[in-house]
Tab-separated table of C-alpha atoms in Angstrom:
chain	number	residue	atom	x	y	z
A	1	MET	CA	171.876	1.994	138.181
A	2	ASP	CA	175.045	1.536	136.955
A	3	LEU	CA	177.368	4.228	135.632
A	4	HIS	CA	180.444	2.623	134.506
A	5	LEU	CA	179.590	0.202	132.013
A	6	HIS	CA	181.722	-0.735	129.182
A	7	THR	CA	180.639	-2.688	125.550
A	8	PRO	CA	182.580	-4.317	123.263
A	9	ALA	CA	183.759	-0.979	121.854
A	10	SER	CA	186.256	-0.948	124.808
A	11	ARG	CA	189.361	-2.836	123.772
A	12	ASP	CA	189.830	-4.638	127.170
A	13	TYR	CA	185.935	-5.918	126.896
A	14	GLN	CA	186.215	-9.195	128.386
A	15	GLU	CA	183.257	-10.747	126.425
A	16	PRO	CA	183.484	-9.244	122.587
A	17	ARG	CA	180.698	-11.540	121.552
A	18	VAL	CA	178.126	-10.156	123.551
A	19	SER	CA	175.547	-7.603	121.805
A	20	TYR	CA	174.196	-4.241	122.696
A	21	LEU	CA	170.739	-6.246	123.323
A	22	ASP	CA	172.513	-8.631	125.711
A	23	ILE	CA	174.056	-5.859	127.840
A	24	LEU	CA	170.468	-4.034	127.776
A	25	ARG	CA	169.244	-7.603	129.051
A	26	GLN	CA	171.547	-7.824	131.277
A	27	ALA	CA	170.676	-4.566	133.033
A	28	GLU	CA	167.035	-5.436	132.864
A	29	ALA	CA	167.588	-8.579	134.700
A	30	ARG	CA	169.428	-6.769	137.508
A	31	ASN	CA	166.467	-4.506	137.542
A	32	LEU	CA	168.570	-1.251	136.710
A	33	ASP	CA	166.391	1.675	135.750
A	34	ILE	CA	169.690	4.249	134.538
A	35	ILE	CA	172.957	2.524	133.042
A	36	ALA	CA	175.720	4.734	131.035
A	37	PHE	CA	178.145	3.125	128.435
A	38	THR	CA	181.532	4.734	129.368
A	39	ASP	CA	183.965	3.008	127.138
A	40	HIS	CA	187.537	3.883	127.087
A	41	ASN	CA	188.311	7.508	125.511
A	42	THR	CA	185.395	6.512	123.007
A	43	VAL	CA	181.514	6.888	122.458
A	44	ALA	CA	181.605	3.975	119.729
A	45	GLY	CA	179.691	1.509	121.754
A	46	PHE	CA	176.651	3.854	122.308
A	47	ALA	CA	176.794	5.296	118.552
A	48	ALA	CA	176.864	1.603	117.532
A	49	MET	CA	173.840	0.555	119.485
A	50	GLN	CA	171.917	3.885	118.424
A	51	GLN	CA	173.151	2.491	114.920
A	52	GLN	CA	171.564	-0.858	115.274
A	53	ILE	CA	168.464	0.503	116.367
A	54	GLU	CA	168.071	3.314	113.667
A	55	GLU	CA	168.684	0.483	110.936
A	56	LEU	CA	165.956	-1.540	112.455
A	57	LYS	CA	163.659	1.213	112.334
A	58	LEU	CA	164.174	2.371	108.807
A	59	LEU	CA	163.980	-1.316	107.698
A	60	GLU	CA	160.117	-1.276	109.576
A	61	ARG	CA	159.434	1.918	107.796
A	62	LEU	CA	160.462	0.540	104.556
A	63	GLY	CA	158.547	-2.730	105.542
A	64	ARG	CA	161.370	-4.563	104.995
A	65	LEU	CA	162.103	-6.141	108.286
A	66	GLN	CA	162.165	-9.919	108.702
A	67	ALA	CA	160.848	-11.574	111.452
A	68	HIS	CA	164.123	-11.803	113.597
A	69	GLU	CA	164.894	-8.078	113.228
A	70	GLU	CA	161.310	-7.435	113.992
A	71	ARG	CA	162.101	-9.544	117.458
A	72	ARG	CA	165.417	-7.487	118.339
A	73	LEU	CA	163.561	-4.239	117.713
A	74	VAL	CA	160.332	-5.180	119.681
A	75	GLU	CA	162.834	-6.257	122.398
A	76	TYR	CA	164.977	-3.068	122.212
A	77	ARG	CA	161.950	-0.921	122.616
A	78	ARG	CA	160.484	-2.827	125.619
A	79	ILE	CA	163.914	-2.739	127.412
A	80	LEU	CA	164.580	0.979	126.645
A	81	ASP	CA	161.143	1.749	128.091
A	82	LYS	CA	162.160	0.474	131.058
A	83	VAL	CA	166.185	1.290	131.448
A	84	LEU	CA	167.395	4.588	130.380
A	85	VAL	CA	170.953	4.195	128.754
A	86	LEU	CA	173.120	7.581	129.139
A	87	PRO	CA	176.036	8.330	126.611
A	88	GLY	CA	179.343	8.962	128.315
A	89	PHE	CA	183.094	7.804	128.206
A	90	GLU	CA	186.020	6.746	130.786
A	91	PHE	CA	188.492	9.235	129.736
A	92	THR	CA	192.277	8.538	130.212
A	93	ALA	CA	193.707	11.603	132.268
A	94	THR	CA	197.555	12.639	132.857
A	95	PHE	CA	199.062	9.556	134.892
A	96	GLY	CA	196.541	7.275	133.627
A	97	PHE	CA	193.898	8.418	136.389
A	98	HIS	CA	190.402	7.872	134.806
A	99	ILE	CA	187.536	10.050	134.807
A	100	LEU	CA	183.861	9.418	133.843
A	101	GLY	CA	182.011	11.724	131.652
A	102	ILE	CA	178.179	10.937	131.501
A	103	PHE	CA	175.791	12.766	129.507
A	104	PRO	CA	172.024	13.870	128.790
A	105	PRO	CA	170.689	10.472	126.702
A	106	ASP	CA	169.449	13.204	123.828
A	107	THR	CA	173.542	14.153	123.405
A	108	PRO	CA	174.537	13.535	119.991
A	109	PHE	CA	177.376	11.102	119.911
A	110	THR	CA	179.455	13.477	117.381
A	111	PHE	CA	179.108	16.153	120.156
A	112	LEU	CA	180.993	13.657	122.098
A	113	GLU	CA	183.378	12.774	120.013
A	114	HIS	CA	184.629	16.597	119.440
A	115	LEU	CA	184.717	16.742	123.192
A	116	LEU	CA	187.209	13.689	123.335
A	117	LEU	CA	188.893	15.422	120.374
A	118	SER	CA	189.217	18.605	122.285
A	119	LEU	CA	190.772	16.466	125.065
A	120	ASN	CA	193.347	15.363	122.865
A	121	ILE	CA	192.411	11.880	122.173
A	122	PRO	CA	194.056	11.510	118.494
A	123	LEU	CA	191.755	11.113	115.735
A	124	SER	CA	193.172	7.757	114.780
A	125	GLN	CA	192.290	6.457	118.359
A	126	LEU	CA	188.756	7.884	118.511
A	127	GLN	CA	187.584	4.170	117.759
A	128	ALA	CA	189.493	2.480	119.283
A	129	GLY	CA	188.508	1.843	122.803
A	130	SER	CA	191.810	1.955	124.682
A	131	SER	CA	192.734	2.994	127.986
A	132	THR	CA	196.237	3.482	126.832
A	133	VAL	CA	195.877	6.546	124.429
A	134	GLY	CA	198.515	8.401	126.851
A	135	ALA	CA	198.343	11.330	129.083
A	136	SER	CA	195.786	13.551	126.919
A	137	ALA	CA	194.907	16.101	129.424
A	138	ASP	CA	195.300	17.081	133.098
A	139	VAL	CA	192.617	15.949	135.507
A	140	LEU	CA	191.258	19.492	136.307
A	141	THR	CA	191.109	19.994	132.852
A	142	VAL	CA	189.205	17.339	131.836
A	143	TYR	CA	186.677	18.115	134.910
A	144	GLN	CA	185.914	21.694	133.660
A	145	LEU	CA	185.690	20.439	130.062
A	146	ILE	CA	183.203	17.760	131.078
A	147	ASN	CA	181.169	20.003	133.032
A	148	ASN	CA	181.043	22.851	131.014
A	149	ALA	CA	179.594	20.629	128.312
A	150	GLY	CA	177.021	19.633	130.224
A	151	GLY	CA	178.040	16.400	131.558
A	152	LEU	CA	178.293	14.623	135.070
A	153	VAL	CA	181.818	14.223	136.042
A	154	ILE	CA	182.829	11.109	138.250
A	155	ALA	CA	186.220	10.193	139.202
A	156	ALA	CA	186.145	6.571	138.334
A	157	HIS	CA	187.416	3.696	140.663
A	158	ALA	CA	188.990	6.710	142.750
A	159	ASN	CA	190.694	4.671	145.414
A	160	SER	CA	192.403	2.264	142.697
A	161	GLY	CA	195.616	2.376	140.789
A	162	ASN	CA	193.947	4.747	138.253
A	163	GLY	CA	191.892	6.964	140.645
A	164	VAL	CA	192.733	10.358	141.133
A	165	VAL	CA	193.250	9.561	145.045
A	166	MET	CA	196.825	8.533	143.907
A	167	ARG	CA	197.587	5.572	145.989
A	168	GLY	CA	201.248	4.579	145.493
A	169	LEU	CA	202.017	8.077	143.722
A	170	ASP	CA	204.093	10.529	145.675
A	171	PHE	CA	201.979	13.876	145.300
A	172	GLY	CA	201.259	16.227	147.956
A	173	GLY	CA	198.136	17.168	149.918
A	174	GLN	CA	197.335	20.287	147.946
A	175	THR	CA	197.161	17.891	144.482
A	176	LYS	CA	195.191	15.244	146.193
A	177	ILE	CA	192.693	17.904	147.759
A	178	ALA	CA	192.260	19.450	144.046
A	179	TYR	CA	191.859	16.295	142.332
A	180	THR	CA	188.871	14.904	144.926
A	181	GLN	CA	187.381	18.277	145.891
A	182	ASP	CA	187.222	20.079	142.810
A	183	PRO	CA	183.490	22.153	142.257
A	184	ASN	CA	183.518	20.305	138.666
A	185	LEU	CA	183.671	16.813	140.267
C-alpha cells in the first residue's frame, strides 16, 4: 500500500512524461494493492486518469477503438482489477504543513475540488498542483473538514520540515500535541 503518490499533476513531479498507466504499472510491479493519488492541492491527476479511461470506454462503445487504444484499455482494466486507486490530495496548511486527505474510490473529483475550494485554495490554483499556494487554512480546520467529508486524514511526512511535528519551529508543547493527537487525525 502506498497512500502518498504524486502524478504529473503535481508541479514538482520529477518525471513529467510518465503516464497514469505507467504509474499503475509501477504499483503493480511493486505488488501494491492500494494506492492513493495525492497531488499538491489538486485532484487533477486522479481526474485526468479517470477521464482517459472514460474516453477509451466511450470509443469502445462507439466501436472506434484503435488497436493501441484497445491495448491501453485492456491494461487499465487488468491493473485496476488488482490495484485500488483512491482519490486524494496533499494539502498545504498554515506554516506550510502538509496534510493528506484520502477518500473512497467512488468519491467524485468535483466533490474533492469543492472541498479544496472550501479550504481556500484559489480557483485559479485548483489545477496548478503547486505546494506553494500560501497558508490557506489552519491545520486543525483541515483535519476536521477532511474527516467530516468522509476522508482519511494523515499528517504527511510529520517529522520533516513540512510536517506537523514542527521541527525547527518554536511552538509550545500544547500546539504540537493538538497537531499530532487531534481526534480527526
